[in-house]
Amino acid sequence: MRLPEYLSLRQFAGLAGISRQAAWKACQHQIWRGKALIIEALEGQRGGRSGVTYRVKISSLPVELQERLKRTSNATQIKLPAPAPGQGSEEMLWWLHHLKPVLAMPEDTPERAEAIDALVGTVVLDWQNRQKRLTRSTIYRKLQELDSPTGMVALKRGGRADKGRARVLISREWDEAVPFDGATRQKIADNLTLQLRAYQAQRANRKIALILAGKWLREQTEAYGFRPNDPDIMERICRVPARLFQREAAYQTVYDYTSDRDRFDNNLPRVKRTIAGMRPMELVVADVHPVDVRIERPDGTVGSSRLMAFMDLATRRVWCELLMVEKAGGVRNTDVIKALVAMFQDEAWGVPEQLYFDNGSEYLCGDYLDDAHKLACTSLVDQKRRSRIIRAQPYNASAKPIEAWFHRFEGDHLRHVQGWHGGKLGAPKRPARGKLPAPFKGGFDAFWEVFKGHLRAYEAIPQNGQLEGDSPAGRFAKFVKSGWSATVMAPENLLTIFTKTETRIVKQHGISVDGRKWSCRELDGYFGRTVTVKVPTLGFGFNELWIGDEFENQIGIAVPDIERAYNDTRQAKHSADRKRTTAAATRAMRDELPHVDIGVEILALGSGLPIPANAPSGKVSVSRTNAPKRAIVPEHQPKKTLKQQQDEQRALQETLNSISLHKRNSA
């Protein structure tokens, strides 16, 4: 395509990406960005205030603009199509059809003005078959939308070339004042953004952050060489807009992550859970919660209680035990164990298949509950599971539905009980300024009865959500009707859970555990040296012990020995009974044995052994004087001298040597 020789003022502004006013000034000064322009002034062409408009010679434009003009001309050349159904925008095609006589005339010429005058006031049917009167302002607006920098016509108005990029890097004042090149400006703007993000990451006050950011921008601007003489100018252009700071508000999450984990956790993504297909007691969630009711003790003091709750997720029933807090302390493992034992023996609850525990110290007893599940395995599924105890992630309260139940039960029920203070001991609910709510009268037992009444009411109220309009009691009744039954724990089996196995030495048919002597009828008839004992490990009182042999086969249940006075006949009778049991067990052992006379068997062993012949290797002859004598009477001999002793030793040695020589010669 052959390019025109001149560009109109509007075409020049569009090609250069500047406003019409900036293009007008460039034409007046005949220079743009240091490049001289060849300008042709046209008078009487509906130009500016003086009736003068300008045209720019294309050959005088900078090379980059000429290349841009060639590329856009090749890319945007479009013929004026006739309006046809289904082709492009009906409105645009309609305007192209009716403005075709105007577009055929050069821009800013009398011929185009005459064509526009001919259209003004014309009434035509628009693209929706409605009458439309063409006005001068509408015609000029549509011409502006359809005119391209090259004089070609586009079917629709294009978007901005810099769409998606900020037209102002920091502020208009700073952008227009600093003499830096584009790369330097962008670098400073990017570093300022990082600085503002760092302020947001510490949740800095907006006013303080903007002051600090302005100080930083001033230092950076001066560091790059721009130092105006007037300090007020620097103060004005380095004022950071609040929108830049607010734009980086997302980085406040960094502060939440490092310093306010509760706020951060509340915004974490959650996984939706369902109870579809779950059975009663398939999963029970346990937790401990302070009860926000002040209770008056019998002595007039005021205390509070702790709630140990176990929620059956399938029915949303809640097993509860209350503990009155005395002076200091909280819920112990012993208290949780007692609540669990009571639930295990309740026919409507029984032993859960899985328990979902917190990580608190009061739940250390959970490590021993697998034994309980093994004892109640007749109705449980998936027996190969390693552990039936699930530990919650630390500080992950939202994962436990029972946490929401605590809040709902407090708001719907307990706040109607006298003494409720709202859960904030530092700022409790007050009936009047300076007054605390009156405590609950009647003591802990009376409050426990009121609490159980509210719990029964909760289970009778229908719930939306996962219960789908059923009440907890109603949902449980459906499961019972369909054949579900609890797996309860027998009392004797409780002796094997919450314990650790130890070895004890049996002395006099008894053992020593916890500083006490223990025995039982089975142990009186046990003659092994050691036994295995299931010893409770969590500090609560116990009066029965499971006793087994070295292979942990049960022997019996031992109880502590009772100490009685010497004149108490019950002690003598008990001692006699134990002795008879031991004697009877001994006789039973004796009756099982064959008759054996070990003395006779030893003599038979000795007489039956032959003595092998062993000829002597030599004979020693001894000369005896006074042979008939059978005894030698010792007589007192005088003490021998040293020479006499040496002579006797020499004679003895010669005798031994002669005997040895004789034996060798004989051989």
XYZ file of C-alpha atoms in Angstrom:
667
model
C 0.000 0.000 0.000
C 1.206 3.516 -0.888
C 1.395 5.843 2.134
C -0.002 9.398 1.959
C 2.416 12.314 1.990
C 0.947 14.055 5.037
C -0.736 13.028 8.292
C -3.512 15.043 9.854
C -3.121 16.353 13.383
C -5.322 13.563 14.786
C -3.448 10.899 12.826
C -0.089 12.209 14.058
C -1.310 12.170 17.687
C -2.570 8.596 17.339
C 0.630 7.388 15.688
C 2.878 9.012 18.327
C 0.655 7.912 21.239
C 0.191 11.449 22.554
C -2.794 13.671 23.151
C -4.204 16.019 20.497
C -3.089 19.004 22.594
C 0.490 17.688 22.762
C 0.468 17.144 18.979
C -0.804 20.714 18.493
C 2.083 22.112 20.563
C 4.622 20.009 18.668
C 3.315 21.357 15.351
C 3.426 24.932 16.610
C 7.071 24.528 17.648
C 7.813 22.299 14.622
C 9.806 19.868 16.808
C 8.987 16.638 18.602
C 11.427 14.800 20.938
C 14.381 16.661 19.458
C 13.408 15.916 15.837
C 12.503 18.802 13.477
C 9.146 18.367 11.726
C 7.943 19.714 8.381
C 4.563 21.260 9.121
C 1.957 22.555 6.704
C -0.582 25.018 8.124
C -4.098 24.978 6.632
C -6.315 27.981 7.249
C -10.099 27.905 7.267
C -10.209 24.099 7.753
C -12.102 24.086 11.061
C -8.839 23.967 13.038
C -8.067 25.660 16.327
C -9.266 28.974 17.670
C -7.616 30.868 14.807
C -9.137 28.555 12.237
C -5.726 27.023 11.480
C -5.025 23.305 11.486
C -1.771 21.485 10.765
C -0.502 18.564 8.736
C 2.781 16.757 9.336
C 4.919 15.516 6.489
C 5.574 11.806 6.957
C 9.148 11.938 5.647
C 10.098 14.377 8.454
C 8.933 12.030 11.195
C 11.477 10.042 13.242
C 12.425 6.745 11.665
C 10.707 4.677 14.355
C 7.384 6.438 13.672
C 7.714 5.892 9.954
C 8.330 2.167 10.520
C 5.354 1.987 12.871
C 3.200 3.701 10.248
C 4.193 1.117 7.620
C 3.435 -1.817 9.948
C 0.058 -0.502 11.020
C -0.896 0.393 7.485
C -0.233 -3.158 6.264
C -1.989 -4.690 9.231
C -5.121 -2.527 9.396
C -6.055 -1.913 5.788
C -9.744 -2.851 5.520
C -12.206 -2.383 2.705
C -15.568 -0.849 3.475
C -17.986 -3.750 3.332
C -21.663 -3.446 2.743
C -23.801 -4.374 5.726
C -24.787 -8.007 5.598
C -26.646 -10.128 8.139
C -24.449 -12.097 10.480
C -21.164 -10.380 9.617
C -19.570 -8.568 12.537
C -21.350 -6.036 14.688
C -24.620 -4.886 13.149
C -24.262 -1.462 14.688
C -20.744 -0.925 13.305
C -21.711 -2.188 9.877
C -24.690 0.130 9.905
C -22.524 3.161 10.701
C -19.947 2.146 8.096
C -22.687 2.048 5.487
C -24.170 5.465 6.286
C -20.827 7.224 6.893
C -19.242 5.861 3.741
C -19.659 9.178 1.806
C -17.951 11.048 4.650
C -15.120 8.555 5.047
C -14.396 8.755 1.336
C -13.364 12.405 1.754
C -9.935 13.374 3.182
C -9.900 14.386 6.809
C -10.035 18.113 7.668
C -11.147 19.097 4.165
C -14.129 21.168 2.952
C -15.405 18.160 1.051
C -15.732 16.110 4.271
C -17.449 19.022 5.980
C -19.996 19.237 3.181
C -20.660 15.483 3.360
C -21.268 15.759 7.108
C -23.645 18.706 6.598
C -25.617 16.608 4.147
C -26.141 13.864 6.768
C -27.021 16.089 9.728
C -30.763 15.930 10.453
C -31.400 12.906 8.257
C -33.921 10.403 9.714
C -33.146 6.765 8.858
C -33.987 3.304 10.176
C -31.215 2.022 12.438
C -29.942 -1.573 12.800
C -32.917 -2.361 15.067
C -35.499 -0.980 12.565
C -36.153 2.067 14.665
C -36.147 5.626 13.407
C -32.921 7.496 14.213
C -32.078 11.167 13.564
C -28.395 11.781 12.766
C -26.885 14.675 14.719
C -23.608 16.460 14.130
C -22.118 15.441 17.499
C -22.996 11.770 16.965
C -21.502 11.793 13.461
C -18.222 13.335 14.675
C -18.030 10.851 17.569
C -18.489 7.866 15.287
C -15.945 9.266 12.823
C -13.431 9.578 15.643
C -14.046 5.938 16.607
C -13.670 4.727 13.041
C -10.670 6.820 11.959
C -7.313 5.049 12.290
C -3.907 6.838 12.294
C -3.431 5.895 8.637
C -6.831 7.068 7.486
C -8.101 3.480 7.176
C -11.348 2.343 8.749
C -11.628 -0.251 11.520
C -14.747 -2.231 12.171
C -14.601 -1.443 15.884
C -12.642 0.712 18.242
C -9.453 -0.966 19.470
C -8.184 -0.931 23.021
C -5.364 1.123 24.383
C -1.872 0.050 23.357
C -0.725 0.350 26.967
C -3.730 -1.450 28.429
C -2.736 -3.366 31.579
C 0.308 -1.176 32.231
C 0.353 1.732 34.628
C 0.477 5.079 32.831
C 1.838 6.683 36.002
C 4.744 4.881 37.703
C 4.698 6.648 41.077
C 2.844 9.978 40.770
C 2.331 12.524 38.016
C 4.444 15.055 39.907
C 7.376 12.662 40.307
C 7.107 11.210 36.783
C 7.116 14.674 35.145
C 9.816 16.158 37.379
C 12.620 13.585 37.326
C 14.909 13.502 34.263
C 15.658 9.762 34.476
C 15.378 7.365 31.558
C 12.622 4.762 31.453
C 14.694 1.919 32.900
C 15.779 4.002 35.900
C 12.231 5.196 36.554
C 10.934 1.633 36.423
C 13.663 0.374 38.760
C 12.885 3.033 41.367
C 9.151 2.331 41.075
C 9.701 -1.419 41.495
C 11.900 -0.918 44.561
C 9.303 1.426 46.047
C 6.686 -1.262 45.562
C 8.871 -3.752 47.465
C 9.296 -1.201 50.245
C 5.537 -0.704 50.528
C 5.005 -4.464 50.569
C 7.461 -4.759 53.452
C 5.458 -2.131 55.379
C 2.228 -4.015 54.691
C 3.879 -7.263 55.782
C 4.301 -5.659 59.218
C 0.785 -4.150 59.218
C 2.246 -0.672 59.552
C -0.070 2.283 60.086
C -0.916 3.790 56.700
C 0.051 7.335 57.651
C 3.384 6.228 59.104
C 4.072 3.920 56.154
C 3.471 6.714 53.616
C 5.793 9.067 55.506
C 8.533 6.430 55.587
C 7.976 5.580 51.931
C 8.229 9.276 50.985
C 11.502 9.559 52.862
C 12.812 6.474 51.062
C 11.758 7.817 47.651
C 13.452 11.153 48.341
C 16.703 9.418 49.255
C 16.579 7.234 46.143
C 15.793 10.169 43.849
C 18.722 12.147 45.228
C 20.979 9.089 44.985
C 20.300 8.911 41.248
C 21.361 12.547 40.811
C 18.205 14.670 40.922
C 18.648 17.358 43.609
C 16.615 20.503 42.968
C 17.642 23.647 44.818
C 14.185 24.172 46.261
C 13.534 21.567 49.001
C 9.799 22.167 48.713
C 9.888 20.747 45.201
C 11.479 17.549 46.473
C 8.946 17.306 49.273
C 6.059 17.725 46.827
C 7.148 15.301 44.109
C 8.239 12.559 46.568
C 4.860 12.360 48.285
C 3.767 8.729 47.819
C 0.083 8.278 46.893
C -2.009 6.255 49.330
C -3.291 4.099 46.476
C 0.191 2.593 46.027
C 0.243 1.513 49.655
C -3.294 0.175 49.594
C -2.602 -1.742 46.393
C -0.180 -4.024 48.311
C -2.606 -4.859 51.141
C -2.413 -8.568 50.273
C 1.018 -8.695 51.936
C -0.614 -8.243 55.338
C -0.985 -12.028 55.222
C 2.752 -12.268 55.900
C 2.219 -10.521 59.242
C -0.660 -12.864 60.084
C 1.550 -15.867 59.307
C 4.445 -14.707 61.457
C 2.687 -12.872 64.290
C -1.055 -13.610 64.349
C -1.497 -17.291 63.584
C -5.151 -17.336 64.652
C -6.065 -14.805 61.974
C -3.973 -16.699 59.419
C -5.527 -20.068 60.290
C -9.042 -18.633 60.017
C -8.349 -17.890 56.360
C -6.852 -21.266 55.466
C -8.630 -23.432 52.910
C -10.950 -26.036 54.409
C -11.973 -29.481 53.245
C -15.661 -30.269 53.425
C -16.461 -33.381 55.480
C -19.529 -35.618 55.369
C -21.115 -38.147 57.733
C -22.884 -40.009 54.949
C -22.671 -43.760 55.543
C -21.249 -43.463 59.076
C -22.542 -45.676 61.883
C -23.106 -44.612 65.487
C -19.852 -44.732 67.484
C -17.789 -45.190 64.316
C -15.917 -41.980 65.167
C -16.166 -40.107 68.463
C -14.544 -36.697 68.937
C -13.364 -35.825 72.451
C -12.502 -32.471 73.967
C -12.486 -30.519 77.229
C -14.127 -27.121 77.634
C -14.579 -24.683 80.535
C -18.217 -24.125 81.471
C -18.956 -20.408 81.691
C -21.225 -20.625 84.740
C -20.256 -19.465 88.220
C -21.342 -22.073 90.808
C -21.693 -21.426 94.516
C -20.083 -24.051 96.754
C -21.589 -25.167 100.092
C -19.069 -23.000 101.988
C -20.185 -19.874 100.116
C -17.214 -19.615 97.751
C -17.710 -19.489 93.994
C -16.105 -21.885 91.544
C -16.431 -23.172 88.020
C -16.552 -26.531 86.278
C -14.944 -28.266 83.324
C -16.851 -30.227 80.726
C -15.501 -33.478 79.252
C -17.489 -34.082 76.079
C -17.510 -36.935 73.546
C -19.450 -36.333 70.308
C -20.693 -39.190 68.132
C -20.287 -37.723 64.647
C -22.871 -39.967 62.992
C -25.726 -38.800 65.251
C -24.330 -35.601 66.814
C -25.137 -36.959 70.266
C -22.791 -35.775 73.028
C -21.719 -37.746 76.096
C -20.847 -35.329 78.902
C -19.181 -35.478 82.288
C -18.741 -32.427 84.518
C -15.864 -31.844 86.926
C -15.908 -29.204 89.631
C -12.579 -27.375 89.746
C -11.226 -27.035 93.253
C -8.981 -23.998 93.802
C -6.388 -24.752 91.112
C -5.796 -27.281 88.383
C -7.877 -28.665 85.588
C -8.932 -31.919 83.987
C -6.534 -34.808 84.586
C -6.016 -38.083 82.762
C -7.770 -39.783 85.671
C -10.913 -37.725 85.077
C -10.939 -38.491 81.358
C -10.485 -42.201 82.086
C -13.440 -42.261 84.474
C -15.607 -40.568 81.847
C -14.465 -43.041 79.187
C -15.112 -46.044 81.450
C -18.632 -44.795 82.143
C -19.265 -44.340 78.400
C -17.830 -47.794 77.617
C -20.396 -49.380 79.960
C -23.418 -47.380 78.757
C -25.673 -49.497 76.516
C -26.553 -46.479 74.349
C -22.890 -45.670 73.729
C -20.313 -48.399 74.408
C -16.803 -48.578 72.960
C -16.216 -46.345 69.886
C -14.522 -47.764 66.821
C -12.253 -44.719 66.617
C -11.532 -41.844 68.980
C -10.485 -38.400 67.760
C -8.358 -36.812 70.491
C -6.731 -33.467 71.041
C -3.014 -33.149 71.800
C -3.527 -31.930 75.363
C -1.795 -33.588 78.301
C -5.150 -34.723 79.666
C -5.422 -37.132 76.720
C -2.296 -39.195 77.375
C -4.676 -41.992 78.269
C -5.434 -42.340 74.566
C -2.214 -44.288 74.141
C -3.775 -47.162 76.123
C -7.155 -47.316 74.401
C -6.127 -49.713 71.662
C -6.306 -52.469 74.287
C -9.928 -51.549 74.906
C -10.725 -51.797 71.224
C -9.075 -55.202 70.992
C -11.278 -56.478 73.821
C -14.399 -55.185 72.065
C -13.471 -56.289 68.572
C -16.503 -58.500 68.003
C -18.479 -55.695 66.355
C -15.683 -53.542 65.030
C -14.524 -53.384 61.431
C -11.086 -53.259 59.887
C -9.353 -55.160 62.660
C -5.975 -54.813 60.935
C -5.842 -51.093 61.644
C -2.712 -50.293 63.627
C -4.285 -47.736 65.932
C -7.830 -46.589 66.512
C -6.763 -43.336 68.123
C -6.634 -40.256 65.865
C -4.644 -37.251 67.058
C -5.742 -33.820 65.867
C -3.216 -31.451 64.348
C -1.963 -28.943 66.931
C -4.014 -25.722 67.100
C -6.532 -26.952 64.538
C -9.777 -26.402 66.405
C -11.852 -25.882 63.275
C -11.225 -29.515 62.265
C -13.217 -30.757 65.290
C -17.021 -30.327 65.078
C -17.245 -30.476 68.851
C -15.623 -27.025 69.076
C -18.584 -25.534 67.217
C -20.921 -27.508 69.464
C -19.408 -25.920 72.582
C -20.117 -22.455 71.201
C -23.656 -23.325 70.109
C -24.545 -25.075 73.394
C -23.290 -22.085 75.381
C -25.308 -19.631 73.297
C -28.505 -21.662 72.972
C -28.691 -23.247 76.423
C -26.202 -22.304 79.134
C -26.655 -18.553 78.757
C -30.160 -19.057 80.165
C -28.699 -20.549 83.378
C -28.108 -18.271 86.343
C -24.387 -17.558 86.787
C -23.432 -17.601 83.093
C -20.738 -14.982 82.429
C -20.128 -15.307 78.693
C -16.768 -16.998 78.559
C -14.566 -13.967 79.192
C -13.394 -13.893 82.785
C -11.479 -10.677 82.101
C -14.538 -9.000 80.608
C -17.583 -11.074 81.607
C -21.193 -10.323 80.820
C -22.540 -8.070 83.561
C -26.142 -7.399 84.578
C -25.019 -3.930 85.664
C -21.802 -1.958 85.619
C -19.435 -3.119 88.324
C -21.467 -6.254 89.119
C -20.826 -9.866 88.214
C -23.764 -12.184 87.526
C -25.036 -13.891 90.651
C -23.693 -17.461 90.949
C -25.811 -20.548 90.471
C -27.369 -21.557 93.792
C -27.637 -25.121 94.999
C -24.134 -26.423 94.430
C -22.519 -28.598 91.823
C -25.005 -31.501 91.993
C -27.953 -29.234 91.306
C -26.145 -27.589 88.404
C -25.310 -31.020 86.960
C -29.014 -31.899 86.887
C -29.819 -28.612 85.112
C -27.007 -29.261 82.641
C -28.320 -32.747 81.823
C -31.756 -31.259 81.225
C -30.366 -28.838 78.657
C -28.390 -31.688 77.072
C -31.577 -33.732 76.646
C -33.247 -30.694 75.117
C -30.357 -30.271 72.671
C -30.682 -33.883 71.520
C -34.417 -33.416 70.898
C -34.063 -30.312 68.674
C -33.916 -30.958 64.880
C -30.799 -29.751 63.086
C -30.201 -28.684 59.528
C -26.965 -29.426 57.733
C -25.635 -32.954 57.858
C -28.505 -34.273 60.009
C -30.910 -33.030 57.298
C -33.675 -31.987 59.690
C -33.310 -34.872 62.164
C -32.597 -34.365 65.835
C -29.635 -36.221 67.350
C -32.010 -38.452 69.302
C -34.160 -39.040 66.212
C -31.196 -39.957 64.040
C -29.954 -42.369 66.736
C -33.413 -43.964 67.000
C -33.345 -44.671 63.246
C -30.044 -46.521 63.589
C -31.343 -48.551 66.549
C -34.489 -49.435 64.608
C -32.357 -50.644 61.706
C -30.470 -53.042 64.015
C -27.543 -51.118 65.466
C -26.434 -52.023 69.000
C -23.587 -50.829 71.205
C -20.495 -52.822 72.125
C -20.142 -52.333 75.865
C -17.095 -53.118 77.959
C -17.353 -55.778 80.680
C -16.100 -54.578 84.103
C -13.458 -57.297 84.342
C -11.970 -56.208 81.007
C -11.347 -52.722 82.339
C -8.463 -54.147 84.366
C -6.412 -54.578 81.182
C -6.669 -51.058 79.763
C -4.904 -47.916 80.945
C -2.223 -50.216 82.397
C 1.341 -51.277 81.800
C 2.627 -54.838 82.200
C 5.248 -55.419 84.896
C 6.928 -58.476 86.452
C 6.697 -59.214 90.183
C 8.461 -61.873 92.317
C 6.091 -64.162 94.213
C 6.895 -64.433 97.930
C 4.743 -66.601 100.187
C 2.124 -66.754 97.427
C 1.752 -62.965 97.302
C 3.194 -59.956 95.478
C 3.954 -56.343 96.321
C 2.531 -53.490 94.179
C 2.139 -49.825 95.063
C 3.483 -50.460 98.560
C 0.740 -52.982 99.325
C 0.639 -56.779 99.561
C -1.673 -58.502 97.077
C -2.979 -62.055 96.915
C -5.828 -64.158 95.613
C -7.057 -67.737 95.854
C -5.472 -68.620 92.483
C -2.144 -67.149 93.612
C -2.245 -69.303 96.772
C -2.114 -72.339 94.503
C 0.539 -70.875 92.180
C 4.108 -72.078 92.704
C 5.942 -70.083 90.020
C 8.704 -67.674 90.956
C 7.386 -64.642 89.022
C 4.081 -63.326 87.634
C 3.055 -60.571 85.197
C 0.869 -57.779 86.546
C -1.274 -55.147 84.733
C -0.484 -52.046 86.802
C -2.586 -48.872 86.278
C -0.300 -46.096 85.082
C -2.387 -42.938 85.367
C -2.547 -42.343 89.064
C -6.123 -43.183 90.051
C -6.893 -45.523 92.944
C -7.262 -49.236 92.216
C -8.164 -52.243 94.386
C -7.940 -55.060 91.845
C -5.010 -56.296 89.784
C -4.908 -58.607 86.809
C -2.352 -61.376 87.457
C -0.877 -63.670 84.788
C 1.973 -66.127 84.380
C 5.225 -65.425 82.557
C 3.429 -65.946 79.221
C 0.643 -63.486 80.252
C -1.941 -66.225 80.630
C -4.377 -65.024 83.270
C -4.035 -66.560 86.731
C -6.602 -64.487 88.570
C -7.576 -61.097 90.017
C -5.562 -60.092 93.075
C -6.826 -57.849 95.874
C -4.925 -56.113 98.679
C -4.291 -58.096 101.852
C -6.343 -56.925 104.806
C -4.644 -56.331 108.129
C -6.713 -57.372 111.170
C -6.147 -57.480 114.917
C -4.650 -60.526 116.580
C -7.916 -61.362 118.331
C -9.977 -61.062 115.128
C -11.181 -64.563 114.295
C -11.776 -63.626 110.642
C -8.033 -63.264 110.116
C -7.339 -66.746 111.532
C -10.063 -68.251 109.352
C -8.728 -66.436 106.249
C -5.185 -67.627 107.030
C -6.380 -71.202 107.482
C -8.279 -71.055 104.171
C -5.179 -69.849 102.347
C -3.055 -72.592 103.881
C -5.601 -75.251 102.931
C -5.604 -73.918 99.359
C -1.830 -74.125 99.186
C -1.800 -77.606 100.736
C -4.516 -78.807 98.363
C -2.605 -77.466 95.359
C 0.497 -79.181 96.640
C -1.331 -82.509 97.061
C -2.740 -82.157 93.559
C 0.759 -81.713 92.237
C 1.936 -84.718 94.283
C -0.869 -86.944 93.004
C 0.164 -86.235 89.420
C 3.662 -87.665 89.995
C 4.809 -91.337 89.657
C 6.237 -93.152 92.776
C 10.026 -92.740 92.902
C 12.561 -93.934 95.599
C 15.622 -91.899 94.715
C 17.814 -93.584 97.415
C 17.278 -97.023 95.906
C 17.938 -95.624 92.419
C 21.234 -94.098 93.574
C 22.434 -97.402 95.098
C 21.446 -99.207 91.939
C 23.347 -96.644 89.933
C 26.516 -97.287 92.020
C 26.316 -101.096 92.046
C 25.770 -101.360 88.394
C 28.974 -99.516 87.441
C 32.000 -101.969 86.765
C 35.492 -101.045 88.026
C 38.047 -101.346 85.155
C 41.354 -103.267 85.777
C 44.460 -101.086 86.005
C 47.875 -102.898 86.419
C 50.444 -100.917 88.477
C 53.410 -99.504 86.597
C 55.854 -100.279 89.476
C 56.192 -101.438 93.081
C 57.791 -99.620 95.984
C 59.262 -101.773 98.774
C 59.520 -100.332 102.270
C 61.732 -101.924 104.961
C 59.739 -102.170 108.163
C 61.198 -102.772 111.589
C 59.035 -104.060 114.393
C 56.461 -105.171 111.857
C 53.943 -106.515 114.398
C 53.545 -103.018 115.793
C 50.351 -101.355 114.567
C 51.120 -97.921 115.905
C 54.132 -95.709 116.293
C 54.425 -93.881 119.546
C 56.003 -90.513 119.042
C 59.004 -89.751 121.203
C 60.692 -86.495 122.008
C 63.688 -85.952 119.753
C 66.407 -83.358 120.274
C 66.501 -80.490 117.784
C 68.693 -81.315 114.769
C 71.475 -79.078 113.625
C 71.546 -77.508 110.173
C 74.232 -79.929 109.014
C 72.181 -82.916 110.151
C 69.126 -81.608 108.233
C 71.217 -81.112 105.047
C 72.691 -84.650 105.356
C 69.193 -86.173 105.678
C 67.949 -84.250 102.623
C 71.004 -85.409 100.614
C 70.434 -89.068 101.615
C 66.721 -88.824 100.693
C 67.579 -87.372 97.294
C 70.079 -90.160 96.561
C 67.426 -92.767 97.452
C 64.922 -91.194 95.068
C 67.502 -91.085 92.293
C 68.357 -94.758 92.730
C 64.617 -95.690 92.570
C 64.192 -93.719 89.368
C 67.299 -95.403 87.818
C 65.988 -98.839 88.781
C 62.646 -98.140 87.081
C 64.358 -97.071 83.860
C 66.564 -100.172 83.798
C 63.543 -102.425 84.361
C 61.725 -100.794 81.474
